[in-house]
Amino acid sequence: MKVIENLQKIQENIELACRRSNRHSSEVTIIAVTKYVTIERAKEAVEAGIVHLGENRDEGLLAKWDVLRDKPMWHYIGTLQSRKVKNIIDKVDYIHSVDRMSLAEEINKRAEKVTNCFVQVNVSGEESKQGLSPDEVGEFVLSLSKFEKIRICGLMTMAPFIEDEQVLRSCFRKLNELQRKIKNLELDYAPCTELSMGMSNDYEIAIEEGATMVRIGTALVGEEGVGG
């Protein structure tokens, strides 16, 4: 399937999900996760009208950035090691995986411009997933006030990879509630207006529960088994 055909189907699904939850589709941003596809497929996504691309490895991001440069907006969506920050900082528009002070310190040290960051939250409590526990998020966000190069634009989570809709909804709903609490603090450096949640298998549910950014790979660009 061509990316543009997949995109049209996903946009239809988003429209329906927004209607069910009394939202407008303009509130939802699609991030095409291109980590498992070639540079050519990523380029096809941009040509199809996709503005946002997501990568989870610095090598893959840099390879595609070298070709596409600033045509798309770049999202780093994977676990980011502090030593890799220097490779991608100022090339990405968003980092979705800030979950520890050492990483925040490195981002602030290396960045030449203010970087939009999401605090990653492990809402499900799964040991295999990265992120802060919900109870740690408030204090962590408050501790970031000293970093002039970091803007906390929202929260991110990965739901369990299961079909139980109620479990998924509960996970997304908890992140929504947490995001509202941070937003209500009215912190200049942490407006926290965004919710990055939902992937190919659960993005419609995530949207119904308030997602503003959905990270879609397989359903949009496919999976070619290529990291770069």
CSV table of C-alpha atoms in Angstrom, one decimal:
chain,number,residue,atom,x,y,z
A,1,MET,CA,0.0,0.0,0.0
A,2,LYS,CA,1.1,3.5,-0.8
A,3,VAL,CA,1.6,5.8,2.2
A,4,ILE,CA,-1.0,8.2,0.9
A,5,GLU,CA,-3.6,5.5,0.8
A,6,ASN,CA,-2.8,4.4,4.4
A,7,LEU,CA,-2.9,8.0,5.5
A,8,GLN,CA,-6.3,8.6,4.1
A,9,LYS,CA,-7.7,5.5,6.0
A,10,ILE,CA,-6.0,6.7,9.2
A,11,GLN,CA,-7.4,10.2,8.8
A,12,GLU,CA,-10.9,8.7,8.3
A,13,ASN,CA,-10.5,6.7,11.5
A,14,ILE,CA,-9.2,9.8,13.4
A,15,GLU,CA,-12.2,11.8,12.2
A,16,LEU,CA,-14.6,9.1,13.5
A,17,ALA,CA,-12.8,8.8,16.8
A,18,CYS,CA,-13.0,12.6,17.3
A,19,ARG,CA,-16.7,12.6,16.5
A,20,ARG,CA,-17.2,9.9,19.1
A,21,SER,CA,-15.4,12.0,21.7
A,22,ASN,CA,-16.7,15.4,20.7
A,23,ARG,CA,-13.4,16.6,19.5
A,24,HIS,CA,-12.1,18.1,16.3
A,25,SER,CA,-9.6,16.2,14.1
A,26,SER,CA,-7.4,19.3,14.0
A,27,GLU,CA,-6.5,18.6,17.6
A,28,VAL,CA,-4.7,15.5,16.6
A,29,THR,CA,-1.2,15.3,15.1
A,30,ILE,CA,0.0,12.2,13.2
A,31,ILE,CA,3.6,11.3,13.8
A,32,ALA,CA,4.8,8.8,11.1
A,33,VAL,CA,7.1,6.4,12.9
A,34,THR,CA,9.7,5.6,10.3
A,35,LYS,CA,12.2,3.6,12.4
A,36,TYR,CA,11.6,0.3,10.5
A,37,VAL,CA,11.5,1.7,7.0
A,38,THR,CA,14.0,3.0,4.4
A,39,ILE,CA,14.8,6.6,3.7
A,40,GLU,CA,12.8,6.3,0.5
A,41,ARG,CA,9.7,5.2,2.4
A,42,ALA,CA,10.2,8.1,4.8
A,43,LYS,CA,10.5,10.5,1.8
A,44,GLU,CA,7.3,9.0,0.4
A,45,ALA,CA,5.6,9.9,3.7
A,46,VAL,CA,6.7,13.5,3.5
A,47,GLU,CA,5.6,13.7,-0.1
A,48,ALA,CA,2.2,12.3,1.0
A,49,GLY,CA,1.8,15.4,3.2
A,50,ILE,CA,3.0,14.0,6.6
A,51,VAL,CA,4.7,16.8,8.5
A,52,HIS,CA,6.0,14.9,11.5
A,53,LEU,CA,8.4,11.9,11.5
A,54,GLY,CA,9.5,9.9,14.5
A,55,GLU,CA,12.6,7.9,15.1
A,56,ASN,CA,13.9,5.9,18.1
A,57,ARG,CA,17.6,5.5,17.3
A,58,ASP,CA,20.1,8.3,16.6
A,59,GLU,CA,21.6,6.4,13.7
A,60,GLY,CA,18.3,6.1,11.9
A,61,LEU,CA,17.3,9.7,12.6
A,62,LEU,CA,20.6,11.1,11.4
A,63,ALA,CA,20.5,9.0,8.2
A,64,LYS,CA,17.1,10.3,7.3
A,65,TRP,CA,17.8,13.8,8.5
A,66,ASP,CA,20.8,14.0,6.1
A,67,VAL,CA,18.4,13.5,3.2
A,68,LEU,CA,15.2,15.2,4.4
A,69,ARG,CA,16.7,17.9,6.6
A,70,ASP,CA,14.0,20.3,7.8
A,71,LYS,CA,11.2,19.2,5.4
A,72,PRO,CA,9.5,17.4,8.3
A,73,MET,CA,9.4,18.1,12.0
A,74,TRP,CA,11.5,15.5,13.8
A,75,HIS,CA,10.5,13.6,16.9
A,76,TYR,CA,12.8,11.4,18.9
A,77,ILE,CA,10.5,8.8,20.4
A,78,GLY,CA,12.8,6.1,21.9
A,79,THR,CA,14.8,5.7,25.0
A,80,LEU,CA,17.6,8.4,24.7
A,81,GLN,CA,20.9,7.7,26.3
A,82,SER,CA,22.6,10.8,27.7
A,83,ARG,CA,25.7,10.1,25.7
A,84,LYS,CA,23.7,10.1,22.5
A,85,VAL,CA,22.1,13.6,23.1
A,86,LYS,CA,24.9,15.4,21.4
A,87,ASN,CA,24.2,13.5,18.2
A,88,ILE,CA,20.5,14.5,17.8
A,89,ILE,CA,20.0,17.7,19.7
A,90,ASP,CA,19.0,20.7,17.7
A,91,LYS,CA,18.1,18.4,14.8
A,92,VAL,CA,14.9,17.2,16.6
A,93,ASP,CA,11.9,19.4,17.3
A,94,TYR,CA,10.5,17.1,20.0
A,95,ILE,CA,12.0,14.5,22.5
A,96,HIS,CA,9.3,12.2,23.8
A,97,SER,CA,11.3,10.3,26.4
A,98,VAL,CA,12.6,12.5,29.2
A,99,ASP,CA,12.4,10.5,32.3
A,100,ARG,CA,15.5,11.2,34.5
A,101,MET,CA,17.5,14.2,35.7
A,102,SER,CA,20.7,13.2,34.1
A,103,LEU,CA,19.1,13.2,30.6
A,104,ALA,CA,17.5,16.6,31.3
A,105,GLU,CA,20.9,18.0,32.3
A,106,GLU,CA,22.5,16.7,29.1
A,107,ILE,CA,19.8,18.1,26.9
A,108,ASN,CA,20.0,21.5,28.6
A,109,LYS,CA,23.8,21.5,28.3
A,110,ARG,CA,23.9,20.5,24.6
A,111,ALA,CA,20.9,22.4,23.2
A,112,GLU,CA,21.4,25.7,21.4
A,113,LYS,CA,17.7,26.4,21.3
A,114,VAL,CA,14.7,25.5,23.5
A,115,THR,CA,13.7,21.9,22.9
A,116,ASN,CA,10.1,20.7,23.3
A,117,CYS,CA,10.2,17.7,25.6
A,118,PHE,CA,7.7,15.1,26.8
A,119,VAL,CA,8.0,13.5,30.2
A,120,GLN,CA,7.7,9.7,29.7
A,121,VAL,CA,5.4,8.1,32.2
A,122,ASN,CA,5.1,4.3,32.8
A,123,VAL,CA,1.4,4.4,33.6
A,124,SER,CA,1.0,0.6,33.2
A,125,GLY,CA,3.8,-0.2,35.6
A,126,GLU,CA,5.3,-2.8,33.3
A,127,GLU,CA,8.9,-3.6,34.1
A,128,SER,CA,9.8,-3.7,30.4
A,129,LYS,CA,8.8,-0.1,29.9
A,130,GLN,CA,10.8,3.0,30.6
A,131,GLY,CA,9.4,6.1,32.3
A,132,LEU,CA,8.5,7.6,35.6
A,133,SER,CA,5.8,6.3,37.8
A,134,PRO,CA,2.7,8.6,37.9
A,135,ASP,CA,3.5,9.5,41.5
A,136,GLU,CA,7.0,10.8,40.5
A,137,VAL,CA,5.9,13.1,37.6
A,138,GLY,CA,4.8,16.2,39.5
A,139,GLU,CA,8.0,16.5,41.5
A,140,PHE,CA,10.2,15.7,38.5
A,141,VAL,CA,8.5,18.5,36.4
A,142,LEU,CA,9.0,21.0,39.2
A,143,SER,CA,12.7,20.1,39.4
A,144,LEU,CA,13.2,21.1,35.7
A,145,SER,CA,12.5,24.8,36.3
A,146,LYS,CA,16.3,25.6,36.3
A,147,PHE,CA,16.8,24.3,32.7
A,148,GLU,CA,16.3,27.2,30.3
A,149,LYS,CA,16.6,25.0,27.2
A,150,ILE,CA,13.8,22.6,28.1
A,151,ARG,CA,10.1,23.2,27.5
A,152,ILE,CA,7.9,20.5,28.9
A,153,CYS,CA,5.2,20.4,26.2
A,154,GLY,CA,3.4,17.3,27.5
A,155,LEU,CA,3.4,13.8,28.7
A,156,MET,CA,4.0,10.5,26.8
A,157,THR,CA,3.2,6.9,27.6
A,158,MET,CA,3.1,3.5,25.9
A,159,ALA,CA,0.1,1.4,26.7
A,160,PRO,CA,0.4,-2.4,27.1
A,161,PHE,CA,0.3,-4.2,23.8
A,162,ILE,CA,-3.0,-6.0,24.4
A,163,GLU,CA,-6.5,-6.0,23.1
A,164,ASP,CA,-8.3,-5.4,26.4
A,165,GLU,CA,-10.0,-2.0,25.6
A,166,GLN,CA,-10.8,-1.2,29.2
A,167,VAL,CA,-7.1,-1.6,30.3
A,168,LEU,CA,-6.0,0.6,27.4
A,169,ARG,CA,-8.6,3.2,28.2
A,170,SER,CA,-7.6,3.2,31.9
A,171,CYS,CA,-4.0,3.7,30.9
A,172,PHE,CA,-4.7,6.6,28.6
A,173,ARG,CA,-7.2,8.2,31.0
A,174,LYS,CA,-4.7,8.2,33.8
A,175,LEU,CA,-2.1,10.0,31.6
A,176,ASN,CA,-4.8,12.6,30.6
A,177,GLU,CA,-5.6,13.3,34.3
A,178,LEU,CA,-2.0,13.7,35.1
A,179,GLN,CA,-1.4,16.0,32.2
A,180,ARG,CA,-4.3,18.2,33.3
A,181,LYS,CA,-2.8,18.5,36.8
A,182,ILE,CA,0.6,19.6,35.4
A,183,LYS,CA,-1.1,22.0,33.0
A,184,ASN,CA,-3.1,23.6,35.8
A,185,LEU,CA,0.1,24.5,37.6
A,186,GLU,CA,0.6,27.1,34.9
A,187,LEU,CA,4.3,26.8,34.8
A,188,ASP,CA,6.0,28.9,32.0
A,189,TYR,CA,8.5,26.3,31.2
A,190,ALA,CA,6.0,23.4,31.4
A,191,PRO,CA,2.7,24.3,29.6
A,192,CYS,CA,2.1,20.6,29.3
A,193,THR,CA,-0.7,20.9,26.7
A,194,GLU,CA,0.2,17.7,24.7
A,195,LEU,CA,-0.6,14.0,25.2
A,196,SER,CA,1.6,11.7,23.1
A,197,MET,CA,-0.1,8.3,23.3
A,198,GLY,CA,-1.5,5.8,20.9
A,199,MET,CA,0.1,3.7,18.2
A,200,SER,CA,-1.0,1.6,15.2
A,201,ASN,CA,-3.0,-0.8,17.3
A,202,ASP,CA,-4.7,1.6,19.7
A,203,TYR,CA,-4.6,5.1,18.4
A,204,GLU,CA,-8.4,5.4,18.0
A,205,ILE,CA,-8.9,4.6,21.7
A,206,ALA,CA,-6.1,7.0,22.6
A,207,ILE,CA,-7.7,9.8,20.7
A,208,GLU,CA,-11.1,9.1,22.4
A,209,GLU,CA,-9.2,9.5,25.7
A,210,GLY,CA,-7.5,12.8,24.8
A,211,ALA,CA,-4.4,12.1,22.7
A,212,THR,CA,-3.1,15.1,20.8
A,213,MET,CA,-0.2,13.2,19.1
A,214,VAL,CA,-0.4,9.6,17.9
A,215,ARG,CA,2.7,7.7,16.9
A,216,ILE,CA,1.8,5.5,14.0
A,217,GLY,CA,4.3,3.2,12.2
A,218,THR,CA,3.1,-0.1,10.8
A,219,ALA,CA,-0.4,1.1,9.8
A,220,LEU,CA,1.0,4.1,8.0
A,221,VAL,CA,4.4,3.4,6.5
A,222,GLY,CA,4.6,-0.3,7.0
A,223,GLU,CA,7.6,-2.3,8.4
A,224,GLU,CA,10.5,-3.2,6.2
A,225,GLY,CA,12.9,-4.3,8.9
A,226,VAL,CA,15.3,-1.5,8.2
A,227,GLY,CA,16.6,0.6,11.1
A,228,GLY,CA,18.0,3.4,9.1
